[in-house]
Each structure stands twice: as C-alpha cells, then as structure tokens.
PDB file of C-alpha atoms in Angstrom:
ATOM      1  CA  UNK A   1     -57.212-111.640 143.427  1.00  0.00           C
ATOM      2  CA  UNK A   2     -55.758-113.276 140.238  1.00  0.00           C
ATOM      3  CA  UNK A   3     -52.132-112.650 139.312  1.00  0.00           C
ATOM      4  CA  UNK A   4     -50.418-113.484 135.888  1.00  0.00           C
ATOM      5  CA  UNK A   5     -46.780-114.682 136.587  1.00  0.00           C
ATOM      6  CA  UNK A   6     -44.049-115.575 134.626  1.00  0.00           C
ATOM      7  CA  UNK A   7     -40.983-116.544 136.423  1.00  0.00           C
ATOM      8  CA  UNK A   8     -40.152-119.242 137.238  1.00  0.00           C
ATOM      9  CA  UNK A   9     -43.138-120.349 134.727  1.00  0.00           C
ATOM     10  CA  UNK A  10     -45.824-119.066 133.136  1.00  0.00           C
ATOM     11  CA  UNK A  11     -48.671-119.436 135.700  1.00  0.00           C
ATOM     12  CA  UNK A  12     -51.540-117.586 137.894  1.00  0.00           C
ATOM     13  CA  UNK A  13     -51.417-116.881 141.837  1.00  0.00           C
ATOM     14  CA  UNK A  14     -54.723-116.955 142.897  1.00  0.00           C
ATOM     15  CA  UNK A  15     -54.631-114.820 146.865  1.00  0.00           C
ATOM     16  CA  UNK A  16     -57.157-115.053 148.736  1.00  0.00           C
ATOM     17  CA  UNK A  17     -57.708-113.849 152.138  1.00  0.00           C
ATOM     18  CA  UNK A  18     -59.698-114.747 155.604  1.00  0.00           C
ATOM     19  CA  UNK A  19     -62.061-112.024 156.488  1.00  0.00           C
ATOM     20  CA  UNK A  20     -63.600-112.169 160.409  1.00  0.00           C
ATOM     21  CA  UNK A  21     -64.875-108.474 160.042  1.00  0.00           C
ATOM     22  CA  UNK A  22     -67.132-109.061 156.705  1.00  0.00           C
ATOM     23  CA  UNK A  23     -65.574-105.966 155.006  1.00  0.00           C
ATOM     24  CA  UNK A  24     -67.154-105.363 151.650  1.00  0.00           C
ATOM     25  CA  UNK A  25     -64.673-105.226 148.869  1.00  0.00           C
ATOM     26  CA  UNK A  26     -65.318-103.595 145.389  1.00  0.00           C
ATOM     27  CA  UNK A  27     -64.010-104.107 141.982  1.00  0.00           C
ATOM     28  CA  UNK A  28     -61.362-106.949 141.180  1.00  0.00           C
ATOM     29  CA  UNK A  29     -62.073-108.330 144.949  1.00  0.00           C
ATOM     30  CA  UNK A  30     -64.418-110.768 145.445  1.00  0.00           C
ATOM     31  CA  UNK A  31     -65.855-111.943 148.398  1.00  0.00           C
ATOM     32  CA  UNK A  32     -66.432-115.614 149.604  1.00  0.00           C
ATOM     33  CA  UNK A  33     -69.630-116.699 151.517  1.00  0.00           C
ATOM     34  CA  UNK A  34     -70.169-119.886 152.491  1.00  0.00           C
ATOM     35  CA  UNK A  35     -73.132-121.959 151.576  1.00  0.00           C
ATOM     36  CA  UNK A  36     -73.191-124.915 152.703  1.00  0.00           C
ATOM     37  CA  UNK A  37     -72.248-124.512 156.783  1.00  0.00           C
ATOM     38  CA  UNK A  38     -70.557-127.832 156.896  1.00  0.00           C
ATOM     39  CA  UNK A  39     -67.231-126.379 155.355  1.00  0.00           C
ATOM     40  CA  UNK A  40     -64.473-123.864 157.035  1.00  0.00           C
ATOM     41  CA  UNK A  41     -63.845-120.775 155.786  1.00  0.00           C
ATOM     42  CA  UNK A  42     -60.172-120.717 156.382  1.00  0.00           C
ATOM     43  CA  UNK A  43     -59.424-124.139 155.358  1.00  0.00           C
ATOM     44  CA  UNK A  44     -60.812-122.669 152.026  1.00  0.00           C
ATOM     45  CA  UNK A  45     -58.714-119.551 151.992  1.00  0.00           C
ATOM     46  CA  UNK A  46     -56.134-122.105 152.308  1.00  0.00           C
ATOM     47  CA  UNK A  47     -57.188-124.203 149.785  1.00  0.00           C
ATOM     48  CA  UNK A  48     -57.459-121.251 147.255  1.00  0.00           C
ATOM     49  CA  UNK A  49     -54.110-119.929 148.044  1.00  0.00           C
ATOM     50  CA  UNK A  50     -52.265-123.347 147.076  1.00  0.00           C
ATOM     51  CA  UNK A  51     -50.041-123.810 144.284  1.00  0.00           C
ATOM     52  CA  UNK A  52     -52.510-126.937 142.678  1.00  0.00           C
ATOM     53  CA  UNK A  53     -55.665-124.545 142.845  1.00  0.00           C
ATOM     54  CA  UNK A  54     -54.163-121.860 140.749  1.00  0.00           C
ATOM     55  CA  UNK A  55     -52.669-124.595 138.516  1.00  0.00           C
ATOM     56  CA  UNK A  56     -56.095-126.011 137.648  1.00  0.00           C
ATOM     57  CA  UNK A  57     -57.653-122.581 137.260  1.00  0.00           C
ATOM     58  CA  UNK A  58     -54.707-121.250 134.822  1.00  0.00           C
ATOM     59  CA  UNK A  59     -55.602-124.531 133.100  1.00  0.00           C
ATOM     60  CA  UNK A  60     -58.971-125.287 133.090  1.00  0.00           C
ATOM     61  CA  UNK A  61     -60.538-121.887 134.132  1.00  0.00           C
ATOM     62  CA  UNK A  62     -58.934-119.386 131.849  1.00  0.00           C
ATOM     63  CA  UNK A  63     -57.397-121.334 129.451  1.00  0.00           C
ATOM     64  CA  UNK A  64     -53.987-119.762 129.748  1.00  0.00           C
ATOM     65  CA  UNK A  65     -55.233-116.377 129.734  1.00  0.00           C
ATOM     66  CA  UNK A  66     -52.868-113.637 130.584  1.00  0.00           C
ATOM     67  CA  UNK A  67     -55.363-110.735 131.079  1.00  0.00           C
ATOM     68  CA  UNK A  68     -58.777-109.635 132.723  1.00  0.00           C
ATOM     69  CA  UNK A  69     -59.622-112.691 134.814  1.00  0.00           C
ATOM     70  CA  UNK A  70     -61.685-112.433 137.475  1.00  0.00           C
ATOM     71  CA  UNK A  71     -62.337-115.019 140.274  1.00  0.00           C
ATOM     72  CA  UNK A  72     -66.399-115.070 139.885  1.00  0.00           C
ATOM     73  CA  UNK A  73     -68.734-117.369 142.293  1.00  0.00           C
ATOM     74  CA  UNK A  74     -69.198-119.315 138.697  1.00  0.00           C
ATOM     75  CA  UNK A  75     -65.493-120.233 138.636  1.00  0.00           C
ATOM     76  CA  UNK A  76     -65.157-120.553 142.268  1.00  0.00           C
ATOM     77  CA  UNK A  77     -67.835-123.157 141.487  1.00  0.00           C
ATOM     78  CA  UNK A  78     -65.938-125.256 139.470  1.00  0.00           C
ATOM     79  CA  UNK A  79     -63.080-125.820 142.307  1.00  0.00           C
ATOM     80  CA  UNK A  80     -62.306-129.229 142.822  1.00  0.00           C
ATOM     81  CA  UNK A  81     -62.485-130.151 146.534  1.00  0.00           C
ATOM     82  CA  UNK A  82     -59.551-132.796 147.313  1.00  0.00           C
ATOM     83  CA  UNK A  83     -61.381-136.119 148.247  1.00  0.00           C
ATOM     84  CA  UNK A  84     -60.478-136.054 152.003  1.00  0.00           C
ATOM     85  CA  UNK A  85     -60.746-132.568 152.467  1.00  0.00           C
ATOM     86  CA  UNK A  86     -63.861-132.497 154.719  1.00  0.00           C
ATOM     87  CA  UNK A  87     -61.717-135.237 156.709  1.00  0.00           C
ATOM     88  CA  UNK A  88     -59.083-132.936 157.372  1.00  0.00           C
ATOM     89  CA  UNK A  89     -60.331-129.518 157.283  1.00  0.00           C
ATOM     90  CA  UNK A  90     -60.396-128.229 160.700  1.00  0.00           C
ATOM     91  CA  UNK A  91     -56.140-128.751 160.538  1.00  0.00           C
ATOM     92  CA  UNK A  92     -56.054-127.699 157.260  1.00  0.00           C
ATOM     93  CA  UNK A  93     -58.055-124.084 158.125  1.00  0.00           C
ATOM     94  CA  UNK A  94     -55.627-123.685 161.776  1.00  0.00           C
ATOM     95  CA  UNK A  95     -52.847-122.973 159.452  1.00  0.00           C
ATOM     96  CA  UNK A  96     -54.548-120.136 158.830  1.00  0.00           C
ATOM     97  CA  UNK A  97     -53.144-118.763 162.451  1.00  0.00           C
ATOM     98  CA  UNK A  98     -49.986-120.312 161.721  1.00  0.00           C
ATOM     99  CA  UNK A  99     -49.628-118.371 158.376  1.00  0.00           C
ATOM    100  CA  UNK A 100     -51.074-115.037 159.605  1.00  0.00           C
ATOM    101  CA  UNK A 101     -48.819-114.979 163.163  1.00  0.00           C
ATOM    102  CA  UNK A 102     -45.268-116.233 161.236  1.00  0.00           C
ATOM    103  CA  UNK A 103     -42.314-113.651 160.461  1.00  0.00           C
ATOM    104  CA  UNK A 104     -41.434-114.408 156.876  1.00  0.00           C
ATOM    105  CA  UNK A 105     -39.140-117.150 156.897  1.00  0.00           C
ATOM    106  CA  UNK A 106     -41.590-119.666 158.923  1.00  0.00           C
ATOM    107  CA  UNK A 107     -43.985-118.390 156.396  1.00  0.00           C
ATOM    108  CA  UNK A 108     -42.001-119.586 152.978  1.00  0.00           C
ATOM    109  CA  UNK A 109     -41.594-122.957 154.831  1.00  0.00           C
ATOM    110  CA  UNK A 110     -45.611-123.008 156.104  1.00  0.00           C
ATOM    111  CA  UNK A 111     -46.761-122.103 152.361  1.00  0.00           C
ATOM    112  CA  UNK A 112     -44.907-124.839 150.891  1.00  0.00           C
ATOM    113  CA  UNK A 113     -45.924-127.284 153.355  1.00  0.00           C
ATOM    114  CA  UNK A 114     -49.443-126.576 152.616  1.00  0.00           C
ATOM    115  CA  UNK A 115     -48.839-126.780 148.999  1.00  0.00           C
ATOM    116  CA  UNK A 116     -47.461-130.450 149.765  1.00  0.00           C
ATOM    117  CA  UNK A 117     -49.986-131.470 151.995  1.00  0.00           C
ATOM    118  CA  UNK A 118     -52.489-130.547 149.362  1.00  0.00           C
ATOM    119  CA  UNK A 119     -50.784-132.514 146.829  1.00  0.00           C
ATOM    120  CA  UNK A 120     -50.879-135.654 149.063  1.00  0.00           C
ATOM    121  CA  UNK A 121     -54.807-134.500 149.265  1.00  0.00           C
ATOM    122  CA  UNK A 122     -55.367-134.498 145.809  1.00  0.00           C
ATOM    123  CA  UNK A 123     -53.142-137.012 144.458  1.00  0.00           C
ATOM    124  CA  UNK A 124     -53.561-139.701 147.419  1.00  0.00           C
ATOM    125  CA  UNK A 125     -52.288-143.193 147.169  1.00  0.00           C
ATOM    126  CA  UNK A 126     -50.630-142.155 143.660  1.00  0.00           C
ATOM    127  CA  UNK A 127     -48.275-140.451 146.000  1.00  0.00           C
ATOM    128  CA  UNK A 128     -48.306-142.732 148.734  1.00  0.00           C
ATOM    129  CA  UNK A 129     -47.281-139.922 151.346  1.00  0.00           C
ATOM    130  CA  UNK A 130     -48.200-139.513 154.936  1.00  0.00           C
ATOM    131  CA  UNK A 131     -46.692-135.959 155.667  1.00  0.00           C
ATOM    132  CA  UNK A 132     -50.642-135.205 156.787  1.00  0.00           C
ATOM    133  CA  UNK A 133     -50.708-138.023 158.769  1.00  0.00           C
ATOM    134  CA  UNK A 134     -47.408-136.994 160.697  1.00  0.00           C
ATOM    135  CA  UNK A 135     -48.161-133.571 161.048  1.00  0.00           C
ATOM    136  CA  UNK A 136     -51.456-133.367 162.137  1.00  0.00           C
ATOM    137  CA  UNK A 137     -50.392-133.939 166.044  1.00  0.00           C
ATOM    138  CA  UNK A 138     -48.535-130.670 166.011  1.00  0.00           C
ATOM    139  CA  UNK A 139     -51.194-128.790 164.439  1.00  0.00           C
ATOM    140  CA  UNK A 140     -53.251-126.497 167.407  1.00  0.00           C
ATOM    141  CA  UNK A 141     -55.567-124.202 167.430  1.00  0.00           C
ATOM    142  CA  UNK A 142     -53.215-121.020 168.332  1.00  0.00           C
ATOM    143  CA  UNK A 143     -55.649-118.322 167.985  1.00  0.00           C
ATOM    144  CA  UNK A 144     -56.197-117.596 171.521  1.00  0.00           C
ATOM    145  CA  UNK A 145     -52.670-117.997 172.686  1.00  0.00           C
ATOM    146  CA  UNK A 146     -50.460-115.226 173.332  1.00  0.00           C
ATOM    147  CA  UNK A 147     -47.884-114.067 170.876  1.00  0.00           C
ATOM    148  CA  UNK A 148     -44.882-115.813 172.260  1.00  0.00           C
ATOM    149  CA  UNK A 149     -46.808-119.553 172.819  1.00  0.00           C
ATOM    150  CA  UNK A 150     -48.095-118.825 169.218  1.00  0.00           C
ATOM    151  CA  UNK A 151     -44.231-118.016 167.651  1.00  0.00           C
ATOM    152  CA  UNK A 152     -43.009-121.387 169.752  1.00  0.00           C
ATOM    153  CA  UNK A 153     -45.994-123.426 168.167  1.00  0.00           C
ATOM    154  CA  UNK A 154     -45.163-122.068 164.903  1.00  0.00           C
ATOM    155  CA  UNK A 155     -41.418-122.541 165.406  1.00  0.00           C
ATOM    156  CA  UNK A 156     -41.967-126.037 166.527  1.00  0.00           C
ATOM    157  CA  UNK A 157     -44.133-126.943 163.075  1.00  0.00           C
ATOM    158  CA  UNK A 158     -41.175-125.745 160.936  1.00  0.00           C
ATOM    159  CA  UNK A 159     -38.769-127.166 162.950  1.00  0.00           C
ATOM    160  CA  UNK A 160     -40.389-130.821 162.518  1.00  0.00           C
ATOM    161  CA  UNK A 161     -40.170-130.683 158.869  1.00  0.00           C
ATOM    162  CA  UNK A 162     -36.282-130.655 159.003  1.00  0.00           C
ATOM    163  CA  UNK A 163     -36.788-134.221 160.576  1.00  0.00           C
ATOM    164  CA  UNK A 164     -35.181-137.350 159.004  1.00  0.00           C
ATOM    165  CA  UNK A 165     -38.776-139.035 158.414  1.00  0.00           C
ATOM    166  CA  UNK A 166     -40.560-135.744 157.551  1.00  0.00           C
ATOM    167  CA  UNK A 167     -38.115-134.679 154.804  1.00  0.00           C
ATOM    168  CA  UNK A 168     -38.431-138.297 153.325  1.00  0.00           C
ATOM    169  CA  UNK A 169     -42.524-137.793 152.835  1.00  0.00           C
ATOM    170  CA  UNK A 170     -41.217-134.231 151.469  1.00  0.00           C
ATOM    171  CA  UNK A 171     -38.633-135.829 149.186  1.00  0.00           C
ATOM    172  CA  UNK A 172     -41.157-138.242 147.599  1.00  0.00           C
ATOM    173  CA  UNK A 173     -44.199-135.841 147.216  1.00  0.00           C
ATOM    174  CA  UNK A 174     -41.735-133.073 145.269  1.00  0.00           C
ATOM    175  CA  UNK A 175     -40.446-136.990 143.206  1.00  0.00           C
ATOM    176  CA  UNK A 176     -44.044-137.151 142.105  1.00  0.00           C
ATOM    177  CA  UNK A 177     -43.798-135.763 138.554  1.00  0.00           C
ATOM    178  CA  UNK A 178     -47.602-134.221 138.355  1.00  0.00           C
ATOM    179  CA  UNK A 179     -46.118-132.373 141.424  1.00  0.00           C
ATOM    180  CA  UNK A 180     -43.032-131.426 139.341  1.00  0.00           C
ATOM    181  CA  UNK A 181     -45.188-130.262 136.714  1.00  0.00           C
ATOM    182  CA  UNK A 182     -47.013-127.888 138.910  1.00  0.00           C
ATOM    183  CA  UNK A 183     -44.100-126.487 140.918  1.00  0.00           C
ATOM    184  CA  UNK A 184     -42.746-125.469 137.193  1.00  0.00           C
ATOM    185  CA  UNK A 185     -39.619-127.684 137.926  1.00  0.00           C
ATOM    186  CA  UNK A 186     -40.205-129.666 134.831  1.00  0.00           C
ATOM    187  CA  UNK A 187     -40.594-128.693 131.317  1.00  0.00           C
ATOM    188  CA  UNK A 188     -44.597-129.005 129.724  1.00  0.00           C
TER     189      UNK A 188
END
C-alpha cells in the first residue's frame, strides 16, 4: 500500500505486510513473490516498510506524486538492495516476530531501529556506525517461543538501545545529514 503524507513532511509510507497463508489480495494490494529463493521474504517486508525505501520511491519512483500510485512488480523492480543486505538478512527478516508480537510502545522504538539499521546498510562507512554489529547478538528467532519468552526477548532488544554505547551509534547515525534529510528533520 502507498500512502501520501504530509506532516511532518511531505513524503510516501510505503506498508507492506508478511503473508504465511498466500491470501490473494485485489485492487490497490499487491502481492510479493519471490524469485530468486536466495532472499527472505520478511527481511523484505522489512526492507519495504523502512523510512529510506519510501524516500527513494517518493523520489525516484513517482516523482513527488501525490495521487494514484501503485506499488507494481516494475517499481518493486527498481528497489535498491543495501550492499550487505544478503549478509544480514536472516536478522534483518526475525524482526519481523519482534514487530508483529510488540504492544505499541516496543513497536515505535523497533520501527525506528530498523529504520537506523537500514541507514547504516545503505550508507555504510559514510556513517561509520556499528549499531548492526552490536545488536545482532540479541536478535533470536522468537517465532516458536511462547508469548511471555517472546515479550521478554522483545523487552530486552528495546531495553539495550537505552545503553550508553548503543545510544552513541544512535546519536551519530540520526548526525548523518542524508539521514536528517530523510527523517524530514532538515529543510530540502
């Protein structure tokens, strides 16, 4: 689904969602098969649900369009895998389970440490972050755990990024000013 936005800036949300069931969807909702076998479906829900994703397609895809845009395999296409993303996927698609199983709050806070962990992906050395790096030892597969391991795993993910050394990988990602420029905290 594409969504025009705009507060805080003009921009697009693109949503996408993980499917296990293979429901057919009609209409504005497109669905996402996988081609090549060697990529993970939910690290590319995640993927398309990051701030940097939309950015580029509000950009690059439509132009700045603010009606009838529709998220076509042709466009789809055109998205621009971050260079170590096949490196990292696995991690990057169990967030899935920690975004689907979190109450709201733990969900704000897992959403925008995806969105900086995808900056660090695309931007790299520019950024000179290791946030991935640090986090990746917390990050489990929690999809067969029961509900209460699963909210302590989640819990324990959000609670890390209030760390001292964490916050400082945080701090200098969101000091990047191509990350500035995407969050809408700087003017175009």
């Amino acid at each position: 689904i594409v969504a025009h936005v705009t507060k805080p800036c003009d921009r697009i949300i693109l949503m996408s969602a993980y499917d296990d069931v293979g429901i057919i969807t009609v209409n504005t909702v497109n669905n996402t098969y996988l081609k090549d076998e060697s990529y993970n479906l939910k690290s590319l829900c995640i993927l398309l649900n990051s701030k940097i994703i939309s950015w580029i397609h509000y950009r690059f895809t439509f132009n700045r369009a603010i009606r009838t845009m529709h998220f076509y395999e042709f466009f789809l296409s055109k998205t621009k895998l971050p260079l170590n993303f096949k490196k990292y996927q696995k991690e990057i698609g169990l967030l899935l389970d920690y975004i689907t199983n979190s109450d709201e709050e733990q969900f704000r806070k897992i959403e925008h440490i995806i969105d900086l962990i995808m900056y660090e992906l695309f931007f790299g050395k520019r950024i000179n972050s290791k946030l991935l790096e640090k986090l990746l030892p917390l990050i489990k597969d929690i999809s067969s755990f029961p509900n209460d391991k699963k909210k302590f795993e989640i819990q324990k993910l959000v609670d890390t990024c209030t760390k001292k050394d964490i916050i400082n990988e945080i701090t200098s990602i969101k000091s990047f000013d191509f990350v500035k420029y995407i969050e809408g905290m700087a003017n175009e």
